[in-house]
Coordinates of C-alpha atoms in Angstrom, one line a residue:
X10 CA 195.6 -94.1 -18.0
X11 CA 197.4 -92.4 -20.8
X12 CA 198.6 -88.9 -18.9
X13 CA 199.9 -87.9 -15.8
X14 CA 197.4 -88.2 -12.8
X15 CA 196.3 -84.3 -12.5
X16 CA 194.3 -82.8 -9.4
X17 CA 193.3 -79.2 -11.6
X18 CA 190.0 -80.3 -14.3
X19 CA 188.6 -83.4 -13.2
X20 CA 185.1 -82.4 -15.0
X21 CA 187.2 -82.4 -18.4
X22 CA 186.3 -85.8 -19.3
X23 CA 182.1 -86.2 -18.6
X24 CA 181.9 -89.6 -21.3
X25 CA 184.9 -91.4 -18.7
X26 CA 182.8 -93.8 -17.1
X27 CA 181.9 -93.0 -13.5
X28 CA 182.1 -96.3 -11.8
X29 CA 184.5 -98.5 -13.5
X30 CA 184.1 -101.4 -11.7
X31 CA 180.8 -102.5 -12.8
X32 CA 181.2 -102.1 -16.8
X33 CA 178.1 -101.8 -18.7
X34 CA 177.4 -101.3 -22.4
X35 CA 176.8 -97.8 -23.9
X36 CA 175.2 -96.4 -26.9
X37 CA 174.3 -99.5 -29.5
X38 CA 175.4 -101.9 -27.4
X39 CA 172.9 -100.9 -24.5
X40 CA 170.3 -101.6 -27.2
X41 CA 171.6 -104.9 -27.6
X42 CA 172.4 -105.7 -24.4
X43 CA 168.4 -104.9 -23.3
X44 CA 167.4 -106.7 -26.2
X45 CA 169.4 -110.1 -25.6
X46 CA 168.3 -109.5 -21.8
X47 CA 164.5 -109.6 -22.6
X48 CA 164.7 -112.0 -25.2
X49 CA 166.7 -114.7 -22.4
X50 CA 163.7 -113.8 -19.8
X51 CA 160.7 -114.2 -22.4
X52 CA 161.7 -118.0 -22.2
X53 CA 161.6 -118.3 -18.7
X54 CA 157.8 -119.4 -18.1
X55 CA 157.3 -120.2 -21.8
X56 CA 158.1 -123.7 -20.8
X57 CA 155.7 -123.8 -18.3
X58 CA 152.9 -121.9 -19.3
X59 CA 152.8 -123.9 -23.0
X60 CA 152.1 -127.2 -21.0
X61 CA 148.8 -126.4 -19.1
X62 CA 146.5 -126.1 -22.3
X63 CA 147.4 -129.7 -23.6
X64 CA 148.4 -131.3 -20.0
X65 CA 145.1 -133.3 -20.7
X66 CA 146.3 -134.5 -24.0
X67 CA 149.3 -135.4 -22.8
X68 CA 148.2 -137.4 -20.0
X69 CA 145.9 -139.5 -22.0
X70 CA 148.7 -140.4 -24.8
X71 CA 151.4 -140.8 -22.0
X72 CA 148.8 -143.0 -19.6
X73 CA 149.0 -140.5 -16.5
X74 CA 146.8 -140.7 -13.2
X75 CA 145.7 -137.3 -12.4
X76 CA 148.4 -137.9 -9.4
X77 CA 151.4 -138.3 -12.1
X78 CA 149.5 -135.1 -13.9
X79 CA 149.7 -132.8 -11.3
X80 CA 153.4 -134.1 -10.4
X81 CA 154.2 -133.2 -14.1
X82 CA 152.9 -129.4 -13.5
X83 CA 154.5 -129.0 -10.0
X84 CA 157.9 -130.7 -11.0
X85 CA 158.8 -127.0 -13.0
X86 CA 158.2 -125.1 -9.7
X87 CA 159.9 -127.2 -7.4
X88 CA 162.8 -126.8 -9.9
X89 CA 162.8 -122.9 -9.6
X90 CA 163.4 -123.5 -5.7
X91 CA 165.3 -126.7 -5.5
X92 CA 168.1 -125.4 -8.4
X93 CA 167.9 -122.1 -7.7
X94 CA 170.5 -122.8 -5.0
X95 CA 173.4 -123.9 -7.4
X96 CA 173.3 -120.9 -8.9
X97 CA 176.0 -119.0 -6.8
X98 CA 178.2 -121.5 -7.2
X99 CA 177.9 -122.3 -10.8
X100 CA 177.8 -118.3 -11.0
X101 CA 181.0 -118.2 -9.1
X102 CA 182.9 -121.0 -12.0
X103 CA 181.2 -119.7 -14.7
X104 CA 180.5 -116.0 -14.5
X105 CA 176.8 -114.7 -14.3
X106 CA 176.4 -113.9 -18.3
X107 CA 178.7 -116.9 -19.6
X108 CA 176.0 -119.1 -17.2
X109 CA 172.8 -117.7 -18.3
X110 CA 174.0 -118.8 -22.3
X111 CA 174.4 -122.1 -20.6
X112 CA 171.1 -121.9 -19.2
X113 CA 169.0 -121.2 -22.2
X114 CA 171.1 -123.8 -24.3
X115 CA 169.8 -126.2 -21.4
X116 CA 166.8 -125.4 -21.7
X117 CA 166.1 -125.6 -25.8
X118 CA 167.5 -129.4 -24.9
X119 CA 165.1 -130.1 -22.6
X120 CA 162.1 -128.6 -24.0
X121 CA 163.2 -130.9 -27.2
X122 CA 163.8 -133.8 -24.5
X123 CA 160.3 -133.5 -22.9
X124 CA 158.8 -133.7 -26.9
X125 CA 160.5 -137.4 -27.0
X126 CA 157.7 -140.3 -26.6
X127 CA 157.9 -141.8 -22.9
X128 CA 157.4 -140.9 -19.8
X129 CA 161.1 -140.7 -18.9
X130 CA 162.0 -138.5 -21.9
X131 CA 158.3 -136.4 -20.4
X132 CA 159.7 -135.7 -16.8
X133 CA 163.6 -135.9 -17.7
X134 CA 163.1 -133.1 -20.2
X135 CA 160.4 -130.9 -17.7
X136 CA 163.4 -131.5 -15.5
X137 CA 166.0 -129.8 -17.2
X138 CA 163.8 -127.2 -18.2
X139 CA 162.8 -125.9 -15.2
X140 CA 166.4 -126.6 -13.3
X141 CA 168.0 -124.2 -16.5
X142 CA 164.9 -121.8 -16.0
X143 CA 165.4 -121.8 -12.2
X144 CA 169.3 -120.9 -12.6
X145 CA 167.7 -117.7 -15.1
X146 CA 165.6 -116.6 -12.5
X147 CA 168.5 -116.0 -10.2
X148 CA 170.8 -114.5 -12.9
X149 CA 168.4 -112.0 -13.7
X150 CA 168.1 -109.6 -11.5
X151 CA 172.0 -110.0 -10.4
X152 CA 172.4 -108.8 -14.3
X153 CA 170.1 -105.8 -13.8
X154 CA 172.1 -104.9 -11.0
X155 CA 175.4 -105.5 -13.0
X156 CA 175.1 -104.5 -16.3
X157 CA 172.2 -101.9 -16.1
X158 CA 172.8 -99.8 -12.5
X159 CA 171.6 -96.9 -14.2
X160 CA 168.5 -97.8 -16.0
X161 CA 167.8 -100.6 -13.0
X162 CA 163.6 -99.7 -13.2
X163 CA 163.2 -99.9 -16.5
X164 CA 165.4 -103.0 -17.2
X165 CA 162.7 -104.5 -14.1
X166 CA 160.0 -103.2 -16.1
X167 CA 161.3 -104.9 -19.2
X168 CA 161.8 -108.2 -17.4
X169 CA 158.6 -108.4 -15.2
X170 CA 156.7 -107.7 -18.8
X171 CA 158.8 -110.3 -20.7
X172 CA 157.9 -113.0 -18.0
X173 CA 154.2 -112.2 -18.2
X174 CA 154.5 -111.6 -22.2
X175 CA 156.0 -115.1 -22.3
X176 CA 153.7 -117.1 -20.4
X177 CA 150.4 -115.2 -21.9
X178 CA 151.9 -115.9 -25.6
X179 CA 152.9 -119.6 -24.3
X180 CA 149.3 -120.2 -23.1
X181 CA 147.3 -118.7 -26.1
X182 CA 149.3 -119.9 -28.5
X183 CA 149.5 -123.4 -28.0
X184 CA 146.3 -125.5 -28.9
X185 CA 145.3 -122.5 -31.6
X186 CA 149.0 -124.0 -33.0
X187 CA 147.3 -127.3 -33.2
X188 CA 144.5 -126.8 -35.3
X189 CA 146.3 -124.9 -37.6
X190 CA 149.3 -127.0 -38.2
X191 CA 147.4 -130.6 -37.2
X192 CA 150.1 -131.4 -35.9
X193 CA 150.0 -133.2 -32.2
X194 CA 150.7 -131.8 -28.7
X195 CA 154.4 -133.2 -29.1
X196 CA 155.2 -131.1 -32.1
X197 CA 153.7 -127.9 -31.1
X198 CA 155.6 -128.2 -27.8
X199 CA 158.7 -129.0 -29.5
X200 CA 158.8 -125.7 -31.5
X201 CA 159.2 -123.5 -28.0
X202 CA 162.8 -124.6 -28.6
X203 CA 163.4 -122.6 -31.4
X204 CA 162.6 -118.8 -29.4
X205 CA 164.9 -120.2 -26.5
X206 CA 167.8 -121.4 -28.9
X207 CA 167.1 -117.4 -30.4
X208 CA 167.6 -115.8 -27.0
X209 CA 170.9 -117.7 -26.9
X210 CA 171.9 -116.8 -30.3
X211 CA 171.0 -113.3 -29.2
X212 CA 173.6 -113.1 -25.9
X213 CA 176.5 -114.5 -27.7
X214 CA 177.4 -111.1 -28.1
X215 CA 177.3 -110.2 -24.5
X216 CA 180.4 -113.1 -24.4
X217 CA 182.6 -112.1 -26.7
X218 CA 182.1 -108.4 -25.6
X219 CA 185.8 -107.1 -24.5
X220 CA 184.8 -106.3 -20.7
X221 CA 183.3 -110.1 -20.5
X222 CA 186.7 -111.8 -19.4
X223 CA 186.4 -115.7 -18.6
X224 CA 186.0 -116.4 -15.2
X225 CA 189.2 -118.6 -15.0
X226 CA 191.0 -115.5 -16.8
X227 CA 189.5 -113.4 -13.9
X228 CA 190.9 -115.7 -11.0
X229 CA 194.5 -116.0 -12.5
X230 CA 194.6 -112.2 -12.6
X231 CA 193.7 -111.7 -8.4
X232 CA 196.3 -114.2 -7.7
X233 CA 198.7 -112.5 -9.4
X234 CA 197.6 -109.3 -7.9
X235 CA 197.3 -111.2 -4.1
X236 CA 193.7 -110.6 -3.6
X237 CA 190.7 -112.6 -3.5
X238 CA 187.0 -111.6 -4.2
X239 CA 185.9 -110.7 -0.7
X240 CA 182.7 -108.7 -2.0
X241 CA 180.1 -111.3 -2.6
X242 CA 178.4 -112.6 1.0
X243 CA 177.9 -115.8 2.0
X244 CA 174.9 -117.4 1.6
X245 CA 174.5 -118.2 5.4
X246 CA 174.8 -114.4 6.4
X247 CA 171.4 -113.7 5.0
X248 CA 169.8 -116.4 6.8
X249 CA 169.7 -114.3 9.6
X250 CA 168.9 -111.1 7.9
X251 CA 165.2 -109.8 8.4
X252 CA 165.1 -107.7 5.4
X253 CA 166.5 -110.6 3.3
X254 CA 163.2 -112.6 5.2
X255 CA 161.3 -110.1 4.3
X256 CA 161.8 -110.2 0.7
X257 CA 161.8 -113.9 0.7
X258 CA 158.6 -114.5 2.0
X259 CA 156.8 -111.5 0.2
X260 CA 158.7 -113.4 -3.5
X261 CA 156.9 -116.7 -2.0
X262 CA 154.0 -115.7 -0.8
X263 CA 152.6 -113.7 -3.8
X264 CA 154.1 -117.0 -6.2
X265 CA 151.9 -119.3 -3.9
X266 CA 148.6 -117.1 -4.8
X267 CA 149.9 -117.0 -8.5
X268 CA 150.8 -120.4 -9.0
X269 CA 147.4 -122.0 -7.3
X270 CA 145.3 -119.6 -9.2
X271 CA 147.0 -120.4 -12.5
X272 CA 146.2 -124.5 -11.5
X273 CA 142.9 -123.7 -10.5
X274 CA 141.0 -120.8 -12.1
X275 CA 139.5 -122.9 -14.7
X276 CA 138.2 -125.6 -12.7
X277 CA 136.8 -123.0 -10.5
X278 CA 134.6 -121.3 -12.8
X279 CA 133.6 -125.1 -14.9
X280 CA 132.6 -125.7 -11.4
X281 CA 130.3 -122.7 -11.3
X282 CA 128.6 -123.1 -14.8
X283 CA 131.2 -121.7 -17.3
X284 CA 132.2 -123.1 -20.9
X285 CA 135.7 -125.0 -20.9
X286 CA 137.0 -122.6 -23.8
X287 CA 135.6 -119.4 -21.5
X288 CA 137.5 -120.4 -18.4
X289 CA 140.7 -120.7 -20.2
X290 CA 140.2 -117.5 -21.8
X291 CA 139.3 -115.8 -18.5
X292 CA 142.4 -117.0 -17.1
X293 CA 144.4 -115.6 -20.2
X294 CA 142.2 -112.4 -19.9
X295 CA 144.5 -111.8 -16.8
X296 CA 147.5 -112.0 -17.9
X297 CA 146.8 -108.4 -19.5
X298 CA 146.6 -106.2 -17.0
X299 CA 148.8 -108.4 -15.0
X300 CA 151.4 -107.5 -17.7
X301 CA 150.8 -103.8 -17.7
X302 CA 150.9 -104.0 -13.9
X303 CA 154.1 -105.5 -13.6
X304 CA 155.7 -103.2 -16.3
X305 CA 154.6 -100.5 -14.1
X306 CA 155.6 -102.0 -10.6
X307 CA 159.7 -100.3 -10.7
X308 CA 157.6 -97.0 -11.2
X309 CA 155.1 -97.0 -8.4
X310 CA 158.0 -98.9 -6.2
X311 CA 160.1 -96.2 -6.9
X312 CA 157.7 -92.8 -6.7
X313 CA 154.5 -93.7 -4.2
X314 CA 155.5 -93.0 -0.4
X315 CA 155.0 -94.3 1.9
X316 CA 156.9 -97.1 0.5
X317 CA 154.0 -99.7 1.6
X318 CA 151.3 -98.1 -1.0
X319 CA 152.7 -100.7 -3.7
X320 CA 152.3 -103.6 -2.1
X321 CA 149.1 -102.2 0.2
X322 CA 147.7 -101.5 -3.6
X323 CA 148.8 -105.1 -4.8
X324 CA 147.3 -107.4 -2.1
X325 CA 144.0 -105.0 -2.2
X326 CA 143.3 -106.2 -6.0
X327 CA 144.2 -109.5 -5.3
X328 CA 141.6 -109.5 -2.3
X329 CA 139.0 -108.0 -4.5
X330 CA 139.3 -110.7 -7.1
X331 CA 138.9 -114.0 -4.7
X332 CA 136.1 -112.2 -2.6
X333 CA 134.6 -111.6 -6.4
X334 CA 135.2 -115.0 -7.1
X335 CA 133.3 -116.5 -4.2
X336 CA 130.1 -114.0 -4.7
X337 CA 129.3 -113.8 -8.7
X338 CA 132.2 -116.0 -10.1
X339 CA 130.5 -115.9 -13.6
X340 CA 129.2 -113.1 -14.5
X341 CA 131.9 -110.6 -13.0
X342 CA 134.0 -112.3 -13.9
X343 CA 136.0 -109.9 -16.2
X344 CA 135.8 -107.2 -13.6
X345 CA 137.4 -110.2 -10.9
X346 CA 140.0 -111.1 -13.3
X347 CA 141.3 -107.7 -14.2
X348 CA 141.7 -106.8 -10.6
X349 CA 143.4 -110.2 -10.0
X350 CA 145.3 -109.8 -13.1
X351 CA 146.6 -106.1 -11.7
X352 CA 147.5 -107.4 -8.0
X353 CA 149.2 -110.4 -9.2
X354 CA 151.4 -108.4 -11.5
X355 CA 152.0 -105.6 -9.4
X356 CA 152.5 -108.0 -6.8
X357 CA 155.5 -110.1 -9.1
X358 CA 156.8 -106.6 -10.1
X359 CA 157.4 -105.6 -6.6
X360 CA 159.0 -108.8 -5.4
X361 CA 161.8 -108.4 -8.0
X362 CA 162.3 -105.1 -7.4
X363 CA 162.7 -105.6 -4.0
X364 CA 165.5 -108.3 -4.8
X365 CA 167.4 -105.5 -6.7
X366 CA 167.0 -102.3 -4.4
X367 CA 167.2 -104.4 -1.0
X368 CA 171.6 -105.1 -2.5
X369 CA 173.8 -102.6 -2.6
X370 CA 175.5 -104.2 -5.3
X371 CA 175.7 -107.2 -7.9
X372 CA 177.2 -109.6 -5.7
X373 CA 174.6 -109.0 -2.9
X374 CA 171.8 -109.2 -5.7
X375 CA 173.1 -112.5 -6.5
X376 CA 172.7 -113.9 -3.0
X377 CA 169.9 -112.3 -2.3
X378 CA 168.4 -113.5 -5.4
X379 CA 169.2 -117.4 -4.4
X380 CA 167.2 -117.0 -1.3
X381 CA 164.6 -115.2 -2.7
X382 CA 163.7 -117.5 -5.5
X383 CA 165.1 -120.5 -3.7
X384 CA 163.1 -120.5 -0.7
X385 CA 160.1 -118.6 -2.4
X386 CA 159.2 -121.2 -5.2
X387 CA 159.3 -124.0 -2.6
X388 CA 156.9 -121.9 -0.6
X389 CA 154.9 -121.7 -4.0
X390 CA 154.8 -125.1 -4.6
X391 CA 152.2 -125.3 -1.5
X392 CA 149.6 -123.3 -3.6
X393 CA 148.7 -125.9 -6.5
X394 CA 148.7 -128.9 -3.8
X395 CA 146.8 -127.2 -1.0
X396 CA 144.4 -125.9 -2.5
X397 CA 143.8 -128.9 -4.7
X398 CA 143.7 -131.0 -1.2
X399 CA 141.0 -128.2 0.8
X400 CA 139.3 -128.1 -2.5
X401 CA 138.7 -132.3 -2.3
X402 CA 138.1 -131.9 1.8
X403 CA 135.7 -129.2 1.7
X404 CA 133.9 -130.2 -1.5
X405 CA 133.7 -126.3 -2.8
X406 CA 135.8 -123.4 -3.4
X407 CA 135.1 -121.6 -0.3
X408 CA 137.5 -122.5 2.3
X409 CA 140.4 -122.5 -0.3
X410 CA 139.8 -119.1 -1.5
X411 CA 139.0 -117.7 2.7
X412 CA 142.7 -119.4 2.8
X413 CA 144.4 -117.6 -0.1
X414 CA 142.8 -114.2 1.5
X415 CA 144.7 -115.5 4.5
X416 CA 147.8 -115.7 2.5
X417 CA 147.5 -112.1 1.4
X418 CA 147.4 -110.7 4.9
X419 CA 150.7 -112.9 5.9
X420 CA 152.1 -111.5 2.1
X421 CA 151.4 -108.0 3.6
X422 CA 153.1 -108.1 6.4
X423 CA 155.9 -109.4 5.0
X424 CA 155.8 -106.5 2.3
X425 CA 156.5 -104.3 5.8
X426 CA 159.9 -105.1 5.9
X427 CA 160.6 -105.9 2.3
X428 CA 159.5 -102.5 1.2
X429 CA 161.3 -100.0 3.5
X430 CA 164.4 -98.3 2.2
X431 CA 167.0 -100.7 3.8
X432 CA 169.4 -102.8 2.7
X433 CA 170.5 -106.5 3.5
X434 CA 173.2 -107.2 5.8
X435 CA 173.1 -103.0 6.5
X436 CA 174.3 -103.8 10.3
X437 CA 177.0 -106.2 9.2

């Protein structure tokens, strides 16, 4: 402070900022700062999503069983759960922003990795990918929370559209790549380094902004002042919160219908009569409204009451896709994919807006993020595998799809306590 601490104007300075302990960017930098922000979570299921159209490819030059093919799709999600759980502490020796520019340099290197002939180079590179992209998905909505308090719904918006954006550019993109370049599957995935290695490029400035202090600069200054960071919760405490339940099984549950429709889709409708080409489109089709859906999840989260409308809304679309599926897969099949696309992204907007609204403040977001994505992707990974094994015991589609409607009443219920106006550890 430059003056004399004064008790008779304290409206004479409106641009002060009002809460100085979580410093955000203003005017140009906010633009930045947005920008870098959406740019970092484009990458985060470009990875993934660029894989699928050419796993068949890549199987036959690499000599996979359809056993070491389906490990090398589910290795990315087990990664967002298994990883997601060094994030605090690499968060707590590195600093959330300082981390994430760690992440997306990881992840350029292993996307180049997995582009190296071999099968080591193949699941040693997916590996690093999706352990850097796991560590993203907890940073992210701890940085809404930090960095954007005030514009927290858009900034969710931004991020639940750049994940869907990503993946639906990622999976379009990719063969059409091929025929136009003639180069092979190892080239074409090769070059989804270059947006990552942008996105870091882009959030250098974010590091060398005066507010971003190194983390080792930040612990020499409490000792000196004979405090310690008491503020951020322990990871055990929210083990035994029922909100912090609640918003971890809703995160998994609607990933588990996600992820085993985005295995499965395509074999579903070839096994009903459709074109190869058509069943991939269909399942690109829905990533459409799924994207306009999620944009618009902080909205309706925020403005439809009773709370449960969002997620009531969400798991009714869903339902009304598989039931569509299992009557007239083929030809409604538009009408089934846009309402799947629509609950699915609703459904993916919701959970990470619960993440940010259920925490009272960054550090809680952080921990609450871990669990979230932590024990929700590891939920997720039962989607692709179970419903590949009821498919194979029951010989149709039938019982898998009556289970995923199962999963949507157990995702429901769990969207009871995830969506009421409460926040983790509120008793504590």
């Amino acid at each position: 402070m430059n003056s004399p601490v004064t008790h008779q104007a304290p409206a004479a300075r409106p641009s002060a900022s009002p809460q100085p302990s979580l410093p955000g960017p203003a005017g140009v930098r906010t633009v930045q700062a947005a920008f870098a922000f959406s740019l970092a979570a484009l990458n985060l299921r470009i990875a993934v999503a660029s894989l699928s159209p050419v796993l068949k490819e890549v199987q036959r030059d690499e000599h996979l069983s359809s056993f070491g093919a389906g490990a090398l799709s589910t290795v990315p999600v087990v990664c967002f759960g298994a990883f997601a759980f060094l994030a605090p502490r690499l968060t707590r020796r590195f600093g959330p922003h300082h981390l994430l520019w760690y992440a997306l340099l990881a992840l350029t290197g292993g996307i180049v990795l997995r582009s190296v002939p071999g099968v080591l180079a193949l699941f040693g590179g997916t590996l690093i990918a999706g352990a850097a992209i796991a560590v993203g998905n907890v940073l992210m909505p701890q940085l809404i929370k930090h960095d954007f308090a005030g514009r927290a719904g858009l900034m969710l918006g931004c991020y639940s559209l750049a994940l869907s954006g990503g993946a639906a550019l990622a999976a379009g993109v990719v063969v059409p790549l091929e025929s136009a370049t003639g180069w092979g599957w190892r080239q074409v995935l090769a070059l989804w380094a270059i947006p990552s290695l942008i996105a870091a490029l882009a959030w250098l400035p974010e590091l060398l902004a005066p507010h971003r202090r190194s983390p080792n600069r930040r612990r020499q200054e409490r000792g000196k002042q004979g405090g310690a960071d008491t503020a951020a919760p322990a990871l055990r405490a929210l083990w035994r919160d029922r909100t912090a339940w609640a918003v971890t099984l809703y995160m998994g549950l609607q990933s588990l219908g996600y992820y085993a429709i985005l295995s499965w889709l395509p074999t579903l409708l070839q096994d009903h009569g459709m074109s190869d080409s058509q069943a991939g489109w269909m399942l690109s089709f829905s990533s459409f409204p799924g994207m306009a859906a999620s944009f618009a999840a902080p909205w309706l989260q925020q403005r439809l009451r009773p709370a449960f409308v969002a997620p009531l809304a969400a798991a009714l679309l869903c339902a009304t896709g598989f039931v569509g599926l299992l009557m007239s897969p083929v030809s409604g099949a538009y009408l089934w994919m846009t309402a799947l696309g629509l609950g699915q992204g609703l459904a993916i907007g919701l959970a990470l807006g619960y993440i940010v609204a259920r925490s009272p403040d960054a550090h809680h977001t952080g921990r609450l993020s871990t669990m979230a994505q932590g024990v929700g992707y590891l939920i997720a990974c039962l989607g692709p595998l179970g419903l590949g094994l009821l498919h194979s015991a029951s010989g149709g589609w039938s019982l898998p799809v009556a289970v995923l409607l199962a999963v949507l009443v157990a995702q429901t219920a769990a969207a009871f306590g995830a969506s009421r106006d409460r926040h983790v550890l509120a008793s504590s």
